[in-house]
PDB file of C-alpha atoms and ligand atoms in Angstrom:
ATOM      1  CA  MET A   1     -46.929 -32.846 -33.960  1.00  0.00           C
ATOM      2  CA  ALA A   2     -45.241 -35.790 -35.626  1.00  0.00           C
ATOM      3  CA  GLU A   3     -43.531 -38.571 -33.680  1.00  0.00           C
ATOM      4  CA  PRO A   4     -39.922 -37.655 -32.799  1.00  0.00           C
ATOM      5  CA  ALA A   5     -38.472 -40.334 -35.107  1.00  0.00           C
ATOM      6  CA  ALA A   6     -40.629 -39.221 -38.016  1.00  0.00           C
ATOM      7  CA  GLN A   7     -39.747 -35.625 -37.329  1.00  0.00           C
ATOM      8  CA  THR A   8     -36.035 -36.431 -37.334  1.00  0.00           C
ATOM      9  CA  ALA A   9     -36.359 -38.310 -40.611  1.00  0.00           C
ATOM     10  CA  PHE A  10     -38.256 -35.381 -42.107  1.00  0.00           C
ATOM     11  CA  ALA A  11     -35.644 -32.897 -40.897  1.00  0.00           C
ATOM     12  CA  GLU A  12     -32.824 -35.064 -42.229  1.00  0.00           C
ATOM     13  CA  GLU A  13     -34.415 -35.272 -45.656  1.00  0.00           C
ATOM     14  CA  ALA A  14     -35.179 -31.559 -45.641  1.00  0.00           C
ATOM     15  CA  LEU A  15     -31.560 -30.784 -44.789  1.00  0.00           C
ATOM     16  CA  THR A  16     -30.333 -32.598 -47.902  1.00  0.00           C
ATOM     17  CA  HIS A  17     -31.709 -29.578 -49.796  1.00  0.00           C
ATOM     18  CA  LEU A  18     -29.905 -27.031 -47.644  1.00  0.00           C
ATOM     19  CA  ASP A  19     -27.385 -25.958 -50.287  1.00  0.00           C
ATOM     20  CA  THR A  20     -30.172 -25.253 -52.761  1.00  0.00           C
ATOM     21  CA  LEU A  21     -32.096 -23.183 -50.238  1.00  0.00           C
ATOM     22  CA  TYR A  22     -29.049 -21.347 -49.012  1.00  0.00           C
ATOM     23  CA  ARG A  23     -27.830 -20.502 -52.513  1.00  0.00           C
ATOM     24  CA  GLY A  24     -31.300 -19.320 -53.443  1.00  0.00           C
ATOM     25  CA  ALA A  25     -31.595 -17.198 -50.302  1.00  0.00           C
ATOM     26  CA  LEU A  26     -28.133 -15.765 -50.854  1.00  0.00           C
ATOM     27  CA  ARG A  27     -28.916 -14.753 -54.417  1.00  0.00           C
ATOM     28  CA  LEU A  28     -32.244 -13.247 -53.310  1.00  0.00           C
ATOM     29  CA  THR A  29     -30.973 -11.309 -50.282  1.00  0.00           C
ATOM     30  CA  HIS A  30     -27.360 -10.652 -51.379  1.00  0.00           C
ATOM     31  CA  ASP A  31     -26.370 -11.074 -47.753  1.00  0.00           C
ATOM     32  CA  PRO A  32     -25.039 -14.238 -46.019  1.00  0.00           C
ATOM     33  CA  ASP A  33     -26.538 -13.334 -42.615  1.00  0.00           C
ATOM     34  CA  GLN A  34     -29.951 -12.538 -44.054  1.00  0.00           C
ATOM     35  CA  ALA A  35     -29.746 -15.682 -46.139  1.00  0.00           C
ATOM     36  CA  GLN A  36     -29.119 -17.785 -43.029  1.00  0.00           C
ATOM     37  CA  ASP A  37     -32.000 -16.092 -41.184  1.00  0.00           C
ATOM     38  CA  LEU A  38     -34.308 -16.675 -44.096  1.00  0.00           C
ATOM     39  CA  VAL A  39     -33.331 -20.318 -44.504  1.00  0.00           C
ATOM     40  CA  GLN A  40     -33.600 -21.004 -40.793  1.00  0.00           C
ATOM     41  CA  GLU A  41     -37.064 -19.512 -40.682  1.00  0.00           C
ATOM     42  CA  ALA A  42     -38.033 -21.495 -43.768  1.00  0.00           C
ATOM     43  CA  TYR A  43     -36.920 -24.744 -42.117  1.00  0.00           C
ATOM     44  CA  LEU A  44     -38.803 -23.975 -38.914  1.00  0.00           C
ATOM     45  CA  ARG A  45     -41.893 -23.222 -40.918  1.00  0.00           C
ATOM     46  CA  ALA A  46     -41.441 -26.386 -42.986  1.00  0.00           C
ATOM     47  CA  LEU A  47     -41.238 -28.441 -39.817  1.00  0.00           C
ATOM     48  CA  ARG A  48     -44.350 -26.799 -38.461  1.00  0.00           C
ATOM     49  CA  TYR A  49     -46.260 -27.457 -41.669  1.00  0.00           C
ATOM     50  CA  GLN A  50     -44.774 -30.829 -42.520  1.00  0.00           C
ATOM     51  CA  HIS A  51     -48.248 -32.362 -42.522  1.00  0.00           C
ATOM     52  CA  SER A  52     -48.998 -30.292 -45.626  1.00  0.00           C
ATOM     53  CA  TYR A  53     -46.068 -31.867 -47.462  1.00  0.00           C
ATOM     54  CA  GLN A  54     -47.164 -34.846 -49.507  1.00  0.00           C
ATOM     55  CA  ALA A  55     -44.604 -37.622 -49.249  1.00  0.00           C
ATOM     56  CA  GLY A  56     -43.199 -38.611 -52.606  1.00  0.00           C
ATOM     57  CA  THR A  57     -43.644 -35.173 -54.144  1.00  0.00           C
ATOM     58  CA  ASN A  58     -40.814 -32.741 -54.788  1.00  0.00           C
ATOM     59  CA  MET A  59     -39.543 -31.724 -51.350  1.00  0.00           C
ATOM     60  CA  LYS A  60     -36.877 -29.427 -52.777  1.00  0.00           C
ATOM     61  CA  ALA A  61     -39.538 -27.460 -54.663  1.00  0.00           C
ATOM     62  CA  TRP A  62     -41.798 -27.367 -51.601  1.00  0.00           C
ATOM     63  CA  LEU A  63     -39.003 -26.046 -49.378  1.00  0.00           C
ATOM     64  CA  PHE A  64     -37.878 -23.518 -51.957  1.00  0.00           C
ATOM     65  CA  ALA A  65     -41.438 -22.225 -52.236  1.00  0.00           C
ATOM     66  CA  ILE A  66     -41.584 -21.713 -48.449  1.00  0.00           C
ATOM     67  CA  MET A  67     -38.258 -19.874 -48.484  1.00  0.00           C
ATOM     68  CA  ARG A  68     -39.078 -17.587 -51.404  1.00  0.00           C
ATOM     69  CA  ASN A  69     -42.555 -16.801 -50.043  1.00  0.00           C
ATOM     70  CA  LEU A  70     -40.934 -15.750 -46.770  1.00  0.00           C
ATOM     71  CA  PHE A  71     -38.504 -13.636 -48.732  1.00  0.00           C
ATOM     72  CA  TRP A  72     -41.307 -11.853 -50.568  1.00  0.00           C
ATOM     73  CA  ASP A  73     -43.265 -11.389 -47.319  1.00  0.00           C
ATOM     74  CA  ARG A  74     -40.269  -9.863 -45.632  1.00  0.00           C
ATOM     75  CA  PHE A  75     -39.022  -7.774 -48.470  1.00  0.00           C
ATOM     76  CA  LYS A  76     -42.271  -6.530 -49.905  1.00  0.00           C
ATOM     77  CA  GLY A  77     -40.588  -3.297 -50.900  1.00  0.00           C
ATOM     78  CA  VAL A  78     -38.343  -5.211 -53.262  1.00  0.00           C
ATOM     79  CA  ARG A  79     -41.302  -5.950 -55.486  1.00  0.00           C
ATOM     80  CA  LYS A  80     -41.481  -2.291 -56.403  1.00  0.00           C
ATOM     81  CA  GLU A  81     -38.047  -2.341 -57.934  1.00  0.00           C
ATOM     82  CA  ASP A  82     -38.932  -5.339 -59.950  1.00  0.00           C
ATOM     83  CA  VAL A  83     -38.772  -3.598 -63.276  1.00  0.00           C
ATOM     84  CA  SER A  84     -39.985  -5.281 -66.379  1.00  0.00           C
ATOM     85  CA  LEU A  85     -37.192  -6.495 -68.587  1.00  0.00           C
ATOM     86  CA  ASP A  86     -39.088  -5.682 -71.768  1.00  0.00           C
ATOM     87  CA  ASP A  87     -36.852  -2.690 -72.327  1.00  0.00           C
ATOM     88  CA  VAL A  88     -33.847  -4.878 -72.984  1.00  0.00           C
ATOM     89  CA  GLY A  89     -35.273  -5.795 -76.352  1.00  0.00           C
ATOM     90  CA  GLU A  90     -33.967  -8.732 -78.276  1.00  0.00           C
ATOM     91  CA  PHE A  91     -30.430  -8.269 -77.107  1.00  0.00           C
ATOM     92  CA  VAL A  92     -28.511 -11.434 -77.557  1.00  0.00           C
ATOM     93  CA  LEU A  93     -24.828 -11.673 -76.824  1.00  0.00           C
ATOM     94  CA  TYR A  94     -24.539 -14.502 -79.285  1.00  0.00           C
ATOM     95  CA  ASP A  95     -25.899 -12.398 -82.159  1.00  0.00           C
ATOM     96  CA  LYS A  96     -23.706  -9.516 -81.154  1.00  0.00           C
ATOM     97  CA  LEU A  97     -20.581 -11.644 -81.155  1.00  0.00           C
ATOM     98  CA  ARG A  98     -21.473 -13.317 -84.424  1.00  0.00           C
ATOM     99  CA  ASP A  99     -22.278 -10.061 -86.187  1.00  0.00           C
ATOM    100  CA  GLU A 100     -19.023  -8.571 -85.116  1.00  0.00           C
ATOM    101  CA  GLY A 101     -16.922 -11.544 -86.029  1.00  0.00           C
ATOM    102  CA  ALA A 102     -15.884 -13.083 -82.719  1.00  0.00           C
ATOM    103  CA  ARG A 103     -15.897 -16.764 -83.467  1.00  0.00           C
ATOM    104  CA  PRO A 104     -16.467 -19.222 -82.086  1.00  0.00           C
ATOM    105  CA  GLU A 105     -18.858 -17.231 -79.905  1.00  0.00           C
ATOM    106  CA  SER A 106     -18.718 -19.805 -77.160  1.00  0.00           C
ATOM    107  CA  ASP A 107     -15.008 -19.164 -76.521  1.00  0.00           C
ATOM    108  CA  VAL A 108     -15.818 -15.740 -75.114  1.00  0.00           C
ATOM    109  CA  LEU A 109     -17.774 -17.427 -72.321  1.00  0.00           C
ATOM    110  CA  ASP A 110     -14.691 -19.372 -71.255  1.00  0.00           C
ATOM    111  CA  LYS A 111     -12.945 -16.095 -70.476  1.00  0.00           C
ATOM    112  CA  ILE A 112     -15.644 -14.798 -68.142  1.00  0.00           C
ATOM    113  CA  ALA A 113     -14.942 -15.428 -64.448  1.00  0.00           C
ATOM    114  CA  ALA A 114     -17.537 -17.200 -62.310  1.00  0.00           C
ATOM    115  CA  SER A 115     -17.740 -14.178 -60.011  1.00  0.00           C
ATOM    116  CA  GLU A 116     -18.792 -12.016 -62.976  1.00  0.00           C
ATOM    117  CA  VAL A 117     -21.506 -14.463 -63.905  1.00  0.00           C
ATOM    118  CA  VAL A 118     -22.808 -14.429 -60.324  1.00  0.00           C
ATOM    119  CA  ALA A 119     -22.702 -10.625 -60.368  1.00  0.00           C
ATOM    120  CA  ALA A 120     -24.725 -10.615 -63.588  1.00  0.00           C
ATOM    121  CA  VAL A 121     -27.297 -12.962 -62.038  1.00  0.00           C
ATOM    122  CA  ASP A 122     -27.455 -10.694 -58.978  1.00  0.00           C
ATOM    123  CA  THR A 123     -28.357  -7.674 -61.075  1.00  0.00           C
ATOM    124  CA  LEU A 124     -31.417  -9.380 -62.566  1.00  0.00           C
ATOM    125  CA  PRO A 125     -34.724  -8.184 -61.111  1.00  0.00           C
ATOM    126  CA  PRO A 126     -35.680 -10.675 -58.360  1.00  0.00           C
ATOM    127  CA  LEU A 127     -38.662 -12.193 -60.177  1.00  0.00           C
ATOM    128  CA  HIS A 128     -36.407 -13.013 -63.105  1.00  0.00           C
ATOM    129  CA  ARG A 129     -33.497 -13.994 -60.897  1.00  0.00           C
ATOM    130  CA  GLU A 130     -35.476 -16.701 -59.117  1.00  0.00           C
ATOM    131  CA  VAL A 131     -36.469 -18.342 -62.400  1.00  0.00           C
ATOM    132  CA  VAL A 132     -32.813 -18.565 -63.432  1.00  0.00           C
ATOM    133  CA  LEU A 133     -31.928 -19.989 -60.021  1.00  0.00           C
ATOM    134  CA  LEU A 134     -34.594 -22.668 -60.242  1.00  0.00           C
ATOM    135  CA  VAL A 135     -34.235 -23.686 -63.883  1.00  0.00           C
ATOM    136  CA  ASP A 136     -30.573 -23.063 -64.660  1.00  0.00           C
ATOM    137  CA  VAL A 137     -28.859 -23.523 -61.313  1.00  0.00           C
ATOM    138  CA  GLU A 138     -31.063 -26.090 -59.586  1.00  0.00           C
ATOM    139  CA  GLY A 139     -32.303 -27.894 -62.687  1.00  0.00           C
ATOM    140  CA  PHE A 140     -36.044 -27.539 -62.019  1.00  0.00           C
ATOM    141  CA  SER A 141     -38.438 -28.413 -64.828  1.00  0.00           C
ATOM    142  CA  TYR A 142     -40.617 -25.547 -66.063  1.00  0.00           C
ATOM    143  CA  LYS A 143     -43.570 -27.260 -64.374  1.00  0.00           C
ATOM    144  CA  ASP A 144     -41.843 -27.510 -60.982  1.00  0.00           C
ATOM    145  CA  ALA A 145     -40.590 -23.938 -61.290  1.00  0.00           C
ATOM    146  CA  ALA A 146     -44.110 -22.755 -62.141  1.00  0.00           C
ATOM    147  CA  GLU A 147     -45.552 -24.518 -59.100  1.00  0.00           C
ATOM    148  CA  THR A 148     -42.810 -23.241 -56.826  1.00  0.00           C
ATOM    149  CA  LEU A 149     -43.341 -19.677 -57.962  1.00  0.00           C
ATOM    150  CA  GLY A 150     -47.123 -19.896 -58.245  1.00  0.00           C
ATOM    151  CA  VAL A 151     -47.211 -18.709 -61.860  1.00  0.00           C
ATOM    152  CA  PRO A 152     -48.212 -20.341 -65.165  1.00  0.00           C
ATOM    153  CA  ILE A 153     -45.560 -22.217 -67.171  1.00  0.00           C
ATOM    154  CA  GLY A 154     -45.784 -19.543 -69.880  1.00  0.00           C
ATOM    155  CA  THR A 155     -44.661 -16.957 -67.330  1.00  0.00           C
ATOM    156  CA  VAL A 156     -41.698 -19.121 -66.355  1.00  0.00           C
ATOM    157  CA  MET A 157     -40.715 -19.360 -70.021  1.00  0.00           C
ATOM    158  CA  SER A 158     -41.039 -15.674 -70.758  1.00  0.00           C
ATOM    159  CA  ARG A 159     -39.218 -14.624 -67.584  1.00  0.00           C
ATOM    160  CA  LEU A 160     -36.472 -17.110 -68.320  1.00  0.00           C
ATOM    161  CA  HIS A 161     -36.074 -15.871 -71.876  1.00  0.00           C
ATOM    162  CA  ARG A 162     -35.928 -12.247 -70.756  1.00  0.00           C
ATOM    163  CA  ALA A 163     -33.559 -13.077 -67.929  1.00  0.00           C
ATOM    164  CA  ARG A 164     -31.175 -14.837 -70.294  1.00  0.00           C
ATOM    165  CA  GLN A 165     -31.170 -11.870 -72.635  1.00  0.00           C
ATOM    166  CA  GLN A 166     -30.456  -9.525 -69.757  1.00  0.00           C
ATOM    167  CA  LEU A 167     -27.677 -11.841 -68.565  1.00  0.00           C
ATOM    168  CA  GLN A 168     -26.136 -11.824 -72.016  1.00  0.00           C
ATOM    169  CA  LYS A 169     -26.289  -8.058 -72.100  1.00  0.00           C
ATOM    170  CA  SER A 170     -24.552  -7.795 -68.717  1.00  0.00           C
ATOM    171  CA  LEU A 171     -21.895 -10.288 -69.758  1.00  0.00           C
ATOM    172  CA  TYR A 172     -21.364  -8.498 -73.050  1.00  0.00           C
ATOM    173  CA  ASP A 173     -20.893  -5.184 -71.241  1.00  0.00           C
ATOM    174  CA  TYR A 174     -18.431  -6.866 -68.915  1.00  0.00           C
ATOM    175  CA  ALA A 175     -16.580  -8.518 -71.803  1.00  0.00           C
ATOM    176  CA  VAL A 176     -16.200  -5.159 -73.523  1.00  0.00           C
ATOM    177  CA  GLU A 177     -15.143  -3.332 -70.332  1.00  0.00           C
ATOM    178  CA  SER A 178     -12.562  -5.925 -69.470  1.00  0.00           C
ATOM    179  CA  GLY A 179     -11.210  -6.152 -73.005  1.00  0.00           C
ATOM    180  CA  ILE A 180     -12.282  -9.737 -73.646  1.00  0.00           C
ATOM    181  CA  VAL A 181     -14.031  -8.435 -76.750  1.00  0.00           C
ATOM    182  CA  ARG A 182     -13.703  -5.124 -78.554  1.00  0.00           C
ATOM    183  CA  PRO A 183     -16.912  -3.356 -79.468  1.00  0.00           C
ATOM    184  CA  SER A 184     -15.782  -2.270 -82.916  1.00  0.00           C
ATOM    185  CA  GLY A 185     -14.506  -5.031 -85.119  1.00  0.00           C
ATOM    186  CA  MET A 186     -15.039  -7.259 -82.093  1.00  0.00           C
ATOM    187  CA  ARG A 187     -11.839  -9.174 -82.312  1.00  0.00           C
ATOM    188  CA  GLN A 188     -11.044 -11.337 -79.379  1.00  0.00           C
ATOM    189  CA  VAL A 189      -8.001 -10.235 -77.493  1.00  0.00           C
ATOM    190  CA  PRO A 190      -5.365 -12.921 -77.850  1.00  0.00           C
ATOM    191  CA  GLN A 191      -4.565 -14.706 -74.637  1.00  0.00           C
ATOM    192  CA  GLN A 192      -1.185 -14.048 -73.092  1.00  0.00           C
TER     193      GLN A 192
ATOM    194  CA  MET B   1     -37.817 -27.296 -89.825  1.00  0.00           C
ATOM    195  CA  ARG B   2     -36.788 -23.733 -90.577  1.00  0.00           C
ATOM    196  CA  CYS B   3     -34.150 -21.832 -88.624  1.00  0.00           C
ATOM    197  CA  GLU B   4     -36.820 -19.546 -87.191  1.00  0.00           C
ATOM    198  CA  GLU B   5     -38.746 -22.416 -85.684  1.00  0.00           C
ATOM    199  CA  CYS B   6     -35.537 -23.949 -84.378  1.00  0.00           C
ATOM    200  CA  SER B   7     -34.630 -20.665 -82.749  1.00  0.00           C
ATOM    201  CA  ASP B   8     -38.082 -20.454 -81.121  1.00  0.00           C
ATOM    202  CA  LYS B   9     -37.604 -23.894 -79.631  1.00  0.00           C
ATOM    203  CA  LEU B  10     -34.007 -23.449 -78.578  1.00  0.00           C
ATOM    204  CA  ASP B  11     -34.728 -22.459 -74.945  1.00  0.00           C
ATOM    205  CA  ARG B  12     -36.945 -25.488 -74.481  1.00  0.00           C
ATOM    206  CA  PHE B  13     -34.454 -27.739 -76.251  1.00  0.00           C
ATOM    207  CA  VAL B  14     -31.609 -26.549 -74.032  1.00  0.00           C
ATOM    208  CA  ASP B  15     -33.826 -27.020 -70.966  1.00  0.00           C
ATOM    209  CA  ARG B  16     -34.975 -30.487 -72.149  1.00  0.00           C
ATOM    210  CA  GLU B  17     -38.587 -29.398 -72.121  1.00  0.00           C
ATOM    211  CA  LEU B  18     -39.582 -30.493 -75.637  1.00  0.00           C
ATOM    212  CA  SER B  19     -41.457 -33.702 -76.352  1.00  0.00           C
ATOM    213  CA  ASP B  20     -39.311 -36.509 -77.766  1.00  0.00           C
ATOM    214  CA  THR B  21     -40.683 -35.876 -81.251  1.00  0.00           C
ATOM    215  CA  GLU B  22     -40.011 -32.138 -81.138  1.00  0.00           C
ATOM    216  CA  ALA B  23     -36.562 -32.656 -79.653  1.00  0.00           C
ATOM    217  CA  LEU B  24     -35.712 -35.077 -82.448  1.00  0.00           C
ATOM    218  CA  GLN B  25     -36.844 -32.530 -85.059  1.00  0.00           C
ATOM    219  CA  VAL B  26     -34.639 -29.877 -83.487  1.00  0.00           C
ATOM    220  CA  GLN B  27     -31.750 -32.325 -83.235  1.00  0.00           C
ATOM    221  CA  LEU B  28     -32.064 -33.166 -86.942  1.00  0.00           C
ATOM    222  CA  HIS B  29     -32.155 -29.503 -87.866  1.00  0.00           C
ATOM    223  CA  LEU B  30     -29.080 -28.780 -85.737  1.00  0.00           C
ATOM    224  CA  GLU B  31     -27.141 -31.581 -87.400  1.00  0.00           C
ATOM    225  CA  GLY B  32     -27.768 -30.047 -90.802  1.00  0.00           C
ATOM    226  CA  CYS B  33     -27.430 -26.366 -89.861  1.00  0.00           C
ATOM    227  CA  PRO B  34     -24.059 -25.137 -88.555  1.00  0.00           C
ATOM    228  CA  GLU B  35     -25.490 -21.712 -87.664  1.00  0.00           C
ATOM    229  CA  CYS B  36     -28.206 -23.064 -85.397  1.00  0.00           C
ATOM    230  CA  MET B  37     -25.738 -25.596 -83.976  1.00  0.00           C
ATOM    231  CA  ASP B  38     -23.410 -22.727 -83.086  1.00  0.00           C
ATOM    232  CA  HIS B  39     -26.263 -20.921 -81.404  1.00  0.00           C
ATOM    233  CA  TYR B  40     -27.233 -24.056 -79.523  1.00  0.00           C
ATOM    234  CA  ASP B  41     -23.635 -24.561 -78.353  1.00  0.00           C
ATOM    235  CA  PHE B  42     -23.579 -21.002 -77.088  1.00  0.00           C
ATOM    236  CA  GLU B  43     -26.885 -21.201 -75.208  1.00  0.00           C
ATOM    237  CA  SER B  44     -26.076 -24.518 -73.577  1.00  0.00           C
ATOM    238  CA  HIS B  45     -22.603 -23.293 -72.678  1.00  0.00           C
ATOM    239  CA  LEU B  46     -24.138 -20.210 -71.047  1.00  0.00           C
ATOM    240  CA  LYS B  47     -26.569 -22.350 -69.076  1.00  0.00           C
ATOM    241  CA  ARG B  48     -23.713 -24.535 -67.782  1.00  0.00           C
ATOM    242  CA  LEU B  49     -21.683 -21.442 -66.958  1.00  0.00           C
ATOM    243  CA  VAL B  50     -24.522 -19.970 -64.880  1.00  0.00           C
ATOM    244  CA  LYS B  51     -25.019 -23.277 -63.082  1.00  0.00           C
ATOM    245  CA  HIS B  52     -21.376 -23.827 -62.246  1.00  0.00           C
ATOM    246  CA  SER B  53     -20.808 -20.228 -61.234  1.00  0.00           C
ATOM    247  CA  CYS B  54     -23.747 -20.121 -58.828  1.00  0.00           C
ATOM    248  CA  GLU B  55     -23.199 -23.622 -57.472  1.00  0.00           C
ATOM    249  CA  CYS B  56     -19.922 -22.567 -55.889  1.00  0.00           C
ATOM    250  CA  ASP B  57     -21.965 -21.193 -52.978  1.00  0.00           C
ATOM    251  CA  LYS B  58     -22.711 -23.827 -50.388  1.00  0.00           C
ATOM    252  CA  ALA B  59     -24.220 -23.512 -46.923  1.00  0.00           C
ATOM    253  CA  PRO B  60     -21.496 -23.083 -44.277  1.00  0.00           C
ATOM    254  CA  GLU B  61     -20.912 -26.257 -42.259  1.00  0.00           C
ATOM    255  CA  ALA B  62     -21.528 -24.464 -38.936  1.00  0.00           C
ATOM    256  CA  PHE B  63     -24.905 -23.300 -40.208  1.00  0.00           C
ATOM    257  CA  ARG B  64     -25.831 -26.827 -41.266  1.00  0.00           C
ATOM    258  CA  GLU B  65     -24.911 -28.079 -37.794  1.00  0.00           C
ATOM    259  CA  LYS B  66     -26.905 -25.321 -36.128  1.00  0.00           C
ATOM    260  CA  LEU B  67     -29.993 -26.207 -38.182  1.00  0.00           C
ATOM    261  CA  ARG B  68     -29.553 -29.871 -37.371  1.00  0.00           C
ATOM    262  CA  GLN B  69     -29.623 -28.985 -33.654  1.00  0.00           C
ATOM    263  CA  ILE B  70     -32.623 -26.693 -33.999  1.00  0.00           C
ATOM    264  CA  LEU B  71     -34.647 -29.137 -36.061  1.00  0.00           C
ATOM    265  CA  SER B  72     -34.021 -32.272 -34.021  1.00  0.00           C
TER     266      SER B  72
HETATM  267 ZN1   ZN C   1     -30.918 -23.389 -88.744  1.00  0.00          ZN
END
């Protein structure tokens, strides 16, 4: 076991990444209590294995890897529902909006509430969701994401691409349902 | 650079994963191609939107305190 002072310093540094871990756990479990359990267990494990952390390397990535590995250990059944996103095809919200004349396409995004974006992220299959969390939300490089997830960089890229297409499809469906865009003619509804 | 190649590299450009040389080539293409620029604006806007939307969640203060106790 490390000296108390060293342990405290390690814990303090580890806790600077708490928001990242908590957000990740929340998006993976969809449940604040389970997220807290998962994060707490991850921190205890990190403390126990702190000798395996190499100082100067990416502690955030190391901690996230511990947390997500615990998640997959605990929720093995989830893996089964991890459908491939290949079925989505090359669906791109941008193309859809452009083809149907909603311009500028980017303005549509301004009308989508944050809660809807989170909901769209939550509906991604977990293996795709975690790539979006790492790269888009937490700003990981492809290399760090690949190491955290234990997959090749090419897998990170393909999952990310698929995930973004699926996100765009979800957001498009939402935009149509809520009247932000109209499916035929696709004119933007003027703002009140 | 053709639009197709630009489109292939757009993810990596948005994620700042291209080499300096490749990024410059994409940048030059974007400056001369309004369509690809539009697409780039959209993809980077979407990335920011996902980030900001998900970042709203932060660990509760009581939980942070509890962990601090447990870990010290
Ligand atoms: Zn172009």
